[in-house]
Short mmCIF file of C-alpha atoms and ligand atoms in Angstrom, two decimals:
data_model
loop_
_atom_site.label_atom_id
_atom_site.label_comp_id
_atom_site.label_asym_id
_atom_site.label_seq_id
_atom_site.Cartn_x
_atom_site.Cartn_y
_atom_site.Cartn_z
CA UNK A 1 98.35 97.00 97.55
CA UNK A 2 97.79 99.29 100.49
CA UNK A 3 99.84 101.64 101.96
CA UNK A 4 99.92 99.65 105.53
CA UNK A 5 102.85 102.05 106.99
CA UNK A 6 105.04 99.09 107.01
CA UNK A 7 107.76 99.72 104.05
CA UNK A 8 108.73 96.17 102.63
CA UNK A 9 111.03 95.47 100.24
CA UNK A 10 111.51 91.75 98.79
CA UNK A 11 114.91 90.46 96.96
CA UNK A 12 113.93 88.02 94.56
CA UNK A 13 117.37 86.22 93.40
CA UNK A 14 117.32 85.08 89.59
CA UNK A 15 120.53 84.58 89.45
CA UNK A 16 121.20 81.60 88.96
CA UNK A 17 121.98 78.88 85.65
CA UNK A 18 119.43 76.66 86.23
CA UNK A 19 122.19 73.29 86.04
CA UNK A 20 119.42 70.84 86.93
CA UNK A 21 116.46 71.90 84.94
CA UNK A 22 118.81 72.42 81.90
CA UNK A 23 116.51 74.10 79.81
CA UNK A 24 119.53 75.66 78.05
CA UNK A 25 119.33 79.19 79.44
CA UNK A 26 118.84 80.47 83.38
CA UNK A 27 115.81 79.08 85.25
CA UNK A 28 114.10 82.44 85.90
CA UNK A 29 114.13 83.33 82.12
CA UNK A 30 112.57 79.54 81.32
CA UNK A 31 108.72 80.03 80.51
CA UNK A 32 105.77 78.49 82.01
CA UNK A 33 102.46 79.22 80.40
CA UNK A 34 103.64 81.65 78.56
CA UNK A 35 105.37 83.61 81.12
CA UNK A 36 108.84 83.39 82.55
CA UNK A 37 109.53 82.34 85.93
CA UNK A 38 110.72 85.64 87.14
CA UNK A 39 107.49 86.99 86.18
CA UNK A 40 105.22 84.65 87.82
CA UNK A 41 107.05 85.48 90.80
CA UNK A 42 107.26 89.62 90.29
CA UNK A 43 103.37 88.87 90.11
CA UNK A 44 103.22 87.79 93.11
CA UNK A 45 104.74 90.59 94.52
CA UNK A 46 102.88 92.96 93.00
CA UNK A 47 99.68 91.09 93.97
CA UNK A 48 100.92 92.06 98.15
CA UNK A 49 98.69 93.51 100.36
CA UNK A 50 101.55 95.00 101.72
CA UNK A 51 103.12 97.49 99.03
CA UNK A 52 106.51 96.40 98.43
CA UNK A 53 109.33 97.25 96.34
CA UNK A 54 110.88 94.65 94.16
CA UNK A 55 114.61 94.32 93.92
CA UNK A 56 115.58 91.66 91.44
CA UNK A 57 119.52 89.79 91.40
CA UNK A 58 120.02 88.51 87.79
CA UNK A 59 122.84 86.81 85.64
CA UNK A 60 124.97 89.82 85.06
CA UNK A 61 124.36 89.01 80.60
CA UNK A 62 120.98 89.39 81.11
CA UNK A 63 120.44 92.38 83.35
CA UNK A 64 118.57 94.60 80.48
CA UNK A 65 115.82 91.23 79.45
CA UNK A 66 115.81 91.49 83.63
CA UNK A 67 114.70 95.08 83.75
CA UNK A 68 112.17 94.41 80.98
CA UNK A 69 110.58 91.99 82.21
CA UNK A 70 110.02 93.42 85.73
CA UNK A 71 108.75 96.80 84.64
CA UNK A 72 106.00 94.95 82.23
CA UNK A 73 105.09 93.43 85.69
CA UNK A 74 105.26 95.93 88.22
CA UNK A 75 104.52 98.69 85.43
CA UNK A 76 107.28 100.68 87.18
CA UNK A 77 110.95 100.91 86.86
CA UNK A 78 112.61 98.22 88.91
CA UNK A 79 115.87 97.98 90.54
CA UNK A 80 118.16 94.99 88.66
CA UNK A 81 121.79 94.03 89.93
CA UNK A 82 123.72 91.77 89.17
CA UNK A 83 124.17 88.21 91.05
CA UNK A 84 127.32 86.61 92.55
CA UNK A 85 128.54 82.73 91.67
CA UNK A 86 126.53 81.38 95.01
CA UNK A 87 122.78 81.85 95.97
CA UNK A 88 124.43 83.59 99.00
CA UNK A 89 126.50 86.20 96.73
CA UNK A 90 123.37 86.91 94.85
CA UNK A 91 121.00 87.27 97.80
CA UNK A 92 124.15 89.87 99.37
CA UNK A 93 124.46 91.89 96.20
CA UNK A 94 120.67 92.84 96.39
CA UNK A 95 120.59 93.54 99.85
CA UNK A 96 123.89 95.95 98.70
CA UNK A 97 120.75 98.03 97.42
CA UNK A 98 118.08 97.70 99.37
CA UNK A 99 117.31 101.26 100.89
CA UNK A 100 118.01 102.19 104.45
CA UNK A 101 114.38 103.13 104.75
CA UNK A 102 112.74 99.90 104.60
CA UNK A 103 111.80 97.90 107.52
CA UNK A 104 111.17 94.06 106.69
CA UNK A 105 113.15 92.43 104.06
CA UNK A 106 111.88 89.35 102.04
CA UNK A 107 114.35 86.98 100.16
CA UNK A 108 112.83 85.24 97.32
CA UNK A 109 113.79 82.15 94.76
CA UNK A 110 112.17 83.15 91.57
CA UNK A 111 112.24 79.74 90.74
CA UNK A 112 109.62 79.27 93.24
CA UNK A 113 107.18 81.04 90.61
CA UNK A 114 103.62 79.75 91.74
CA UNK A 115 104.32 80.86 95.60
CA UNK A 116 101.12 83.22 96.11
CA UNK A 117 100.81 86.41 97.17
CA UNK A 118 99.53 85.76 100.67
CA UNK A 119 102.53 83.52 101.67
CA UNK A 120 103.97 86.85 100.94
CA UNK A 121 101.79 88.82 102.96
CA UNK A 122 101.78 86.26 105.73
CA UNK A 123 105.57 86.00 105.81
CA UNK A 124 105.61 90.11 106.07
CA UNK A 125 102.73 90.24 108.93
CA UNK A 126 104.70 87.53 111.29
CA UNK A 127 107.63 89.51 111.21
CA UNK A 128 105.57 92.58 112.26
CA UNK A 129 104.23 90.41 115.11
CA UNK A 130 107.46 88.79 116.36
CA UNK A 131 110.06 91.31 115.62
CA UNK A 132 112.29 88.49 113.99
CA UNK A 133 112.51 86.45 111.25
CA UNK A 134 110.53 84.10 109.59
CA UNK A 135 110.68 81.59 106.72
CA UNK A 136 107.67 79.15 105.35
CA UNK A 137 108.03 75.50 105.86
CA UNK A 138 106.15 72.30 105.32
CA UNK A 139 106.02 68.86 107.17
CA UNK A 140 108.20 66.38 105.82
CA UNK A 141 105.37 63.62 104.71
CA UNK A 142 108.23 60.80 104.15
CA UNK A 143 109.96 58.80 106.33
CA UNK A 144 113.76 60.23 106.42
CA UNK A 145 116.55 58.18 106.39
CA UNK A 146 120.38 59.09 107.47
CA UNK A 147 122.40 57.18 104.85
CA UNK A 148 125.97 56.39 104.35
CA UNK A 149 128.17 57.27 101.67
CA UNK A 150 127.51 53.18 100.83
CA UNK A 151 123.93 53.53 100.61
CA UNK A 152 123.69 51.79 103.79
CA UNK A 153 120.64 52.87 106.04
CA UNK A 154 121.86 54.09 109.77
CA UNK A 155 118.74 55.77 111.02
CA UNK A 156 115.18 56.76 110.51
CA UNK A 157 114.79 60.97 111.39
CA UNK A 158 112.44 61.96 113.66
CA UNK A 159 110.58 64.19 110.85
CA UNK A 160 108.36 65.33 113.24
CA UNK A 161 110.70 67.73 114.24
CA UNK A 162 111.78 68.35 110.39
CA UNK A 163 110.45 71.41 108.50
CA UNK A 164 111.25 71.67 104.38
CA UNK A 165 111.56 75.10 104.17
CA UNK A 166 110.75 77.38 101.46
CA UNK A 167 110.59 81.40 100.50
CA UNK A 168 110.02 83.76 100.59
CA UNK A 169 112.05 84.27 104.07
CA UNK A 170 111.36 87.09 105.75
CA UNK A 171 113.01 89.32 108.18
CA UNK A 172 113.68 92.70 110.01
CA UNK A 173 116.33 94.76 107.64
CA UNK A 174 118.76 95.13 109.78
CA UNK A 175 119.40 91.69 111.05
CA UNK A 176 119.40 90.40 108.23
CA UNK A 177 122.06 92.94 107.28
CA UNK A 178 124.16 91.92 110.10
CA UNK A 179 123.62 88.06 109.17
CA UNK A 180 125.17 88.85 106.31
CA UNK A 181 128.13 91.27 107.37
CA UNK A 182 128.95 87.74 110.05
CA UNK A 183 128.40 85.06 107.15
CA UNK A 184 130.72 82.92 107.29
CA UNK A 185 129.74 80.03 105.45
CA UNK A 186 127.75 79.58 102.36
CA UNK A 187 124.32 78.51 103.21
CA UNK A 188 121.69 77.87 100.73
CA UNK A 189 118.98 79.56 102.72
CA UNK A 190 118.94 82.88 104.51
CA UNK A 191 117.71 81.72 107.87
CA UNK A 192 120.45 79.57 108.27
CA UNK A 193 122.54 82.45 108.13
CA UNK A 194 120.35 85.04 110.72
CA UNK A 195 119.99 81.68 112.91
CA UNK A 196 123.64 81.55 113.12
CA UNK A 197 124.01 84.98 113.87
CA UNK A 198 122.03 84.63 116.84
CA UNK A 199 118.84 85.57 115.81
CA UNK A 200 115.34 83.99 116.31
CA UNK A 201 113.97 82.67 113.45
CA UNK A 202 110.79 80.94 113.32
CA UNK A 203 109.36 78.61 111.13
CA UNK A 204 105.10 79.80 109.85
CA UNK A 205 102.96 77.98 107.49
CA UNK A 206 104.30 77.59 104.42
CA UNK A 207 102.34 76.51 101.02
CA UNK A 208 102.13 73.77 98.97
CA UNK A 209 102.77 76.12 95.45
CA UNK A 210 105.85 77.69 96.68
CA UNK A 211 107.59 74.59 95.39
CA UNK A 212 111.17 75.07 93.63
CA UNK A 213 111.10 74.62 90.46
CA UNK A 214 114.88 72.54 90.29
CA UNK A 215 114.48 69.51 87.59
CA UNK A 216 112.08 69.33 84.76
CA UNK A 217 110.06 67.16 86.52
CA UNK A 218 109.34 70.06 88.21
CA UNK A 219 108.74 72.00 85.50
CA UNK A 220 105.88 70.23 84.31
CA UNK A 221 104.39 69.76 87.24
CA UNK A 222 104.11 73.75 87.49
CA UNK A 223 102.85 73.65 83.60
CA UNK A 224 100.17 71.19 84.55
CA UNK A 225 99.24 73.02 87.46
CA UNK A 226 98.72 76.88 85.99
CA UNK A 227 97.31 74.88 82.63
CA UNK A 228 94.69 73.24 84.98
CA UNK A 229 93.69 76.13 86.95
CA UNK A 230 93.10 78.02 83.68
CA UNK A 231 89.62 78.52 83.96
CA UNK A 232 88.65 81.09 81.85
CA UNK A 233 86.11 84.19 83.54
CA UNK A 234 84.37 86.82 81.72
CA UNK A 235 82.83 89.91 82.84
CA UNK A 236 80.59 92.64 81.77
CA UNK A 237 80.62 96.25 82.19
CA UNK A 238 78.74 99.84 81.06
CA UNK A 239 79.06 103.18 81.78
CA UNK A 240 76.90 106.24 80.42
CA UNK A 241 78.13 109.81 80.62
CA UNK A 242 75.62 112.49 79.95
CA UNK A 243 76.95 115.43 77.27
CA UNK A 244 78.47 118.20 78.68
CA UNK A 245 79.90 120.83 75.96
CA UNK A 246 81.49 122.61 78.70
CA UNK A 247 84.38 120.32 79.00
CA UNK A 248 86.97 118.13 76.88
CA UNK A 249 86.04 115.04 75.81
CA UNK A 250 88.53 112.25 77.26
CA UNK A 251 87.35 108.89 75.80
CA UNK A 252 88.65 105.73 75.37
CA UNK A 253 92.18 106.85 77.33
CA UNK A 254 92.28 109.62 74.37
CA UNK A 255 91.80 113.35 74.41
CA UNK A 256 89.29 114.72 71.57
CA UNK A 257 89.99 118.31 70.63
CA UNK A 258 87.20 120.11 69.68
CA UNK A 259 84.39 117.50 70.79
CA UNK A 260 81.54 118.40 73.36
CA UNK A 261 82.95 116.48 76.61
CA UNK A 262 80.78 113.97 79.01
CA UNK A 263 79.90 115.12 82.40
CA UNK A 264 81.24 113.07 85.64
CA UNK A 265 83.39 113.08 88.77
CA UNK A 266 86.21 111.77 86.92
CA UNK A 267 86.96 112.60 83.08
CA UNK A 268 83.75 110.94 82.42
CA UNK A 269 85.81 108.35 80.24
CA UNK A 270 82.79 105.84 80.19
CA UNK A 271 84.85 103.23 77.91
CA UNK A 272 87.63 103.15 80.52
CA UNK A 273 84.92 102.89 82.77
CA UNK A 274 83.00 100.33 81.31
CA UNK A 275 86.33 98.17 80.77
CA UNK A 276 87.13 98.41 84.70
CA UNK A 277 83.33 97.33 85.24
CA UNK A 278 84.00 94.36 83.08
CA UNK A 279 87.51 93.43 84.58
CA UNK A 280 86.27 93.83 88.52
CA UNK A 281 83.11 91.70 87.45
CA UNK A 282 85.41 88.94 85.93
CA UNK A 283 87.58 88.92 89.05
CA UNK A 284 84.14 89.07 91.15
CA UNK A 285 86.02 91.96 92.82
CA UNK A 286 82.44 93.86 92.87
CA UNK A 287 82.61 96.78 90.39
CA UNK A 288 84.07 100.87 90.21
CA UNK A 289 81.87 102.57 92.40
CA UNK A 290 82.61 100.12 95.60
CA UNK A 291 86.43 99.44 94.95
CA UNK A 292 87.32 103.54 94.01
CA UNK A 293 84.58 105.23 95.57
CA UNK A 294 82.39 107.61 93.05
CA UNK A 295 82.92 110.68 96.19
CA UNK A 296 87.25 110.03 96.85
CA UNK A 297 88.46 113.04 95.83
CA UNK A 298 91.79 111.05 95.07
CA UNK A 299 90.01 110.27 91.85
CA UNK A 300 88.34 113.85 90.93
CA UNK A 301 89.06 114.48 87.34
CA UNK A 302 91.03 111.63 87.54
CA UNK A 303 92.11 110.07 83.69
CA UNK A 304 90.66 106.43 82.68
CA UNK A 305 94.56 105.14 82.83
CA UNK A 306 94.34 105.83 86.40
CA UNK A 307 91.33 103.01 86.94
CA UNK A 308 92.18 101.04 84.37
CA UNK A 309 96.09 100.60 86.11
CA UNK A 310 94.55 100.04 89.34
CA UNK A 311 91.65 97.53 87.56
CA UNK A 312 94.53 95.73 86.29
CA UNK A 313 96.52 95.54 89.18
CA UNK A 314 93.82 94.43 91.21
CA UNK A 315 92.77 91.69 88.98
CA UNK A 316 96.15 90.31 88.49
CA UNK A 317 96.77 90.41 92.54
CA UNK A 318 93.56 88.21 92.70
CA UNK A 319 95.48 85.53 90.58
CA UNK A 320 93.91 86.30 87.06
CA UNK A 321 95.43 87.56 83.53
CA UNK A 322 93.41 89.62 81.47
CA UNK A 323 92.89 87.55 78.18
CA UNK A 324 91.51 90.21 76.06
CA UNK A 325 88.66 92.57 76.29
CA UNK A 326 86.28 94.14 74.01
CA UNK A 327 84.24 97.14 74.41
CA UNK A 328 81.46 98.96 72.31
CA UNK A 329 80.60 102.90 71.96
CA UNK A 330 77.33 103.20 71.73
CA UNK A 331 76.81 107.01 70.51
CA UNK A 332 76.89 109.94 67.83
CA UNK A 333 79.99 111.56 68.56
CA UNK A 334 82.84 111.22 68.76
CA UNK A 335 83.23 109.07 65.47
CA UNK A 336 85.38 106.72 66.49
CA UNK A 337 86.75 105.18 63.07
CA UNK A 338 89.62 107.68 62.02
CA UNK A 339 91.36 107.21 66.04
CA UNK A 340 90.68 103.80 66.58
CA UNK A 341 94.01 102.01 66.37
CA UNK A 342 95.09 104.24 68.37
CA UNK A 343 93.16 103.90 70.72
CA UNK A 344 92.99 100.11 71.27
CA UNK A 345 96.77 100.56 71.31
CA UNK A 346 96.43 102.82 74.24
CA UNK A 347 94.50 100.94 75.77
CA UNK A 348 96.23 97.48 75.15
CA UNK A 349 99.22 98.83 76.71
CA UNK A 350 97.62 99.65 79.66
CA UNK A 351 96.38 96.39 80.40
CA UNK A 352 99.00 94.65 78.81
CA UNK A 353 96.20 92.42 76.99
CA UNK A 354 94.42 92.90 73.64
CA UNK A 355 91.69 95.59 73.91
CA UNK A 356 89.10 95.64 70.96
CA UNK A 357 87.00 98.57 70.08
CA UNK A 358 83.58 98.97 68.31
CA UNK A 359 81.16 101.98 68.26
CA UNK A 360 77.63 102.24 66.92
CA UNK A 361 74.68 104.31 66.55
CA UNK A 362 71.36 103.70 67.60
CA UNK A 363 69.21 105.17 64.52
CA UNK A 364 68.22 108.32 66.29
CA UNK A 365 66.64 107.00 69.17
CA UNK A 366 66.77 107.12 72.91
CA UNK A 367 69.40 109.40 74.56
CA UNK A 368 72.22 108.39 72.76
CA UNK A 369 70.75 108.85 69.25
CA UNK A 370 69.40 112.40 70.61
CA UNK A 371 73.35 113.07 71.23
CA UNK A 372 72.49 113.46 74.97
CA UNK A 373 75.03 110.55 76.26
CA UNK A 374 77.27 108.52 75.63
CA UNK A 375 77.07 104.64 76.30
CA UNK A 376 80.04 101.94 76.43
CA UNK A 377 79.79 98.25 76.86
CA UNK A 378 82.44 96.08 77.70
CA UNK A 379 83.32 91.97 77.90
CA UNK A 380 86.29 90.79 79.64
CA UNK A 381 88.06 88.08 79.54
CA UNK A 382 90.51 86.60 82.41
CA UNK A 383 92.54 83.81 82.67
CA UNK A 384 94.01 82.34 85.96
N1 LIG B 401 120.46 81.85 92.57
C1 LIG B 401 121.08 83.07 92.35
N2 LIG B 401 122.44 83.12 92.18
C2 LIG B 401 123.18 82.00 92.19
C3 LIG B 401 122.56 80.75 92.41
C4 LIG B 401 121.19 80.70 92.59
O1 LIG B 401 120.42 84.09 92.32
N3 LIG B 401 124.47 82.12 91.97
C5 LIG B 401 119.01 81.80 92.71
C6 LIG B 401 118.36 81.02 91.57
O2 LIG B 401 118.14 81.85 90.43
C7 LIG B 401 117.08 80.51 92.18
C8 LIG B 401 117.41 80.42 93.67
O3 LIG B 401 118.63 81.11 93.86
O4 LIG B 401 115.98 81.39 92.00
C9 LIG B 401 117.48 78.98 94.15
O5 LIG B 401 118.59 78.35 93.55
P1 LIG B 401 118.54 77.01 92.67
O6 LIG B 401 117.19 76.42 92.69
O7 LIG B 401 119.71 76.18 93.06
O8 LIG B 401 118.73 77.59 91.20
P2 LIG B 401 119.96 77.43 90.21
O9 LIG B 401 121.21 77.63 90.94
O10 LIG B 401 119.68 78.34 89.06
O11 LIG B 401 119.79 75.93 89.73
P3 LIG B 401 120.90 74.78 89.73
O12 LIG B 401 121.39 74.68 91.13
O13 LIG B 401 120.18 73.58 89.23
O14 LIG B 401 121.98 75.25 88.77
MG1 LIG B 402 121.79 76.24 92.57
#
């Protein structure tokens, strides 16, 4: 995410029961690899170029599971309402909260969980370009026929002028505001309602993933396709900190009282280090010094939850999940036994993935055995 001056917020309706998949509870709370549908899609988001603020439209019984799930996600607090008995209610009762500050709004299905985050992007750039509304869309690739209530064929479509579109739709806040102060009607797509309130709206590129997950046909075909793509990637990372006594020893996203500290720009947390090493190498996202920058002052003194955060985020907008990592200390002090539990909990939280950790000594030689540095090693694992 960067901060591209543009402030974006994107409604993603959840809402719904889910009739036609039938899975026995709402669609966006179904699972698919693992994950539920509202996730995959809040991943997306949070994957943007474009920062953007999440506002999610849920079945009003589970609003709290909602809020949950969206702060594991985003690892923020996230604004849930509640949704309305049409698609149209729902999409209106999140726009009821969508702050007065934000320029482009995007409307989202979660049940179109595998659309990536650059149809997001894109969808937020056109807008920026045209000054009106957008929504994806694909070629129709069959022949369309208009039918009668009999079943009887009347016409083949010209489906060279058809689109099927998708989301997410995008437009400028307030006329999408005033679409929805006209509506009239209940459409099942938000561009039918600018369009009829006499708004441009163009049709972009859309993307073969942003599919709607509807039957569980559908389903599967969205299981086969994240269970195929699951390639697994590993990385490696390490990080040495010289000794300094002269300052607290942060290691392993834990203060040390009392223990000499290690020298660096940051807190000198070379496991936290090593682990963002590991995760950027996985990714092939290059490694620490070229994504933060050793000189940003942004990052002087900075804590290893700060990297790791941004490590994760960065790796997850890239399309990966972390599968689990391990890292090893490779050092005289501090003796890691008595905290570490505590420390792999840390730092499992943070990257919201297992996080194993091991520590040796190396029998009095080299700079670590002289107790001159420290040394950490990590692997990573990612899954996409
Ligand atoms: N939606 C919503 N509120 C509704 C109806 C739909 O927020 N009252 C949302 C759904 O959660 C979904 C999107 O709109 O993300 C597209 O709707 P659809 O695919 O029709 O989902 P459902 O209405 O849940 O499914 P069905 O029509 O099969 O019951
Ligand atoms: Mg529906």
């Amino acid at each position: 995410m960067e901060n591209t001056g543009t402030r974006v917020a994107v409604v993603v309706v959840a809402a719904g029961s889910g009739t036609r998949l039938g899975a026995g509870r709402p669609k966006a709370f179904v699972t698919l690899q693992g994950r539920t549908l509202l996730e995959h899609s809040l991943h997306a988001v949070r994957g943007m170029r474009h920062a953007a603020d999440p506002i999610v439209v849920a079945p009003a019984d589970l609003l709290q599971e909602a809020s949950e799930l969206s702060e594991r996600v985003t690892g923020r607090p996230v604004t849930v309402v509640a949704g309305g008995d049409s698609r149209q209610r729902s999409v209106a009762e999140g726009l009821a909260v969508v702050d007065p500050r934000i320029d482009v709004v995007l409307v989202h299905d979660a049940a179109r969980a595998l659309a990536p985050a650059s149809l997001f992007d894109a969808v937020v750039d056109a807008v920026l370009e045209r000054g009106y509304g957008v929504v994806p869309g694909l070629p129709v690739a069959d022949t369309v026929k208009r039918v009668g209530p009999d079943g009887a064929v009347h016409e083949t479509v010209d489906r060279s002028a058809l689109s099927a579109v998708q989301t997410p739709q995008a437009f400028p806040r307030e006329q999408l505001l005033t679409a929805y102060a006209l509506a009239k009607s209940d459409e099942t797509d938000d561009a039918g309602l600018v369009a009829a309130a006499g708004f441009r709206v163009d049709v972009v590129p859309g993307d073969a993933r942003a599919f709607k997950v509807t039957t569980p046909w559908d389903l599967q075909r969205a299981e086969d396709l994240l269970a195929g793509r699951t390639v697994p990637r590993i990385g490696t990372g390490s990080d040495t900190h010289a000794v300094d006594p002269g300052t607290e020893l942060w290691l392993a996203g834990l203060h040390w009282p009392g223990e000499p500290g290690l020298a660096g720009h940051s807190d000198g947390d070379a496991v936290a280090h090593a682990i963002v090493d590991a995760l950027l190498s996985a990714a092939g996202l290059g490694d620490i010094g070229g994504v933060f920058g050793t000189g940003d002052p942004r990052f002087s003194g900075a804590h290893g939850d700060v990297f790791l955060t941004e490590a994760r985020r960065r790796v997850e907008g890239a399309g990966f999940r972390i599968g689990n990592v391990a890292v090893q200390v490779i050092g005289n002090r501090p003796k890691l036994s008595a905290r570490r539990a505590e420390a792999e909990e840390r730092l499992s939280s943070i990257l919201g993935a297992p996080v194993s950790l091991g520590a040796t000594t190396t029998d009095g030689l080299g700079f670590t055995g002289r107790g001159e540095g420290v040394t950490a090693q990590a692997t990573a694992l990612l899954l996409s």
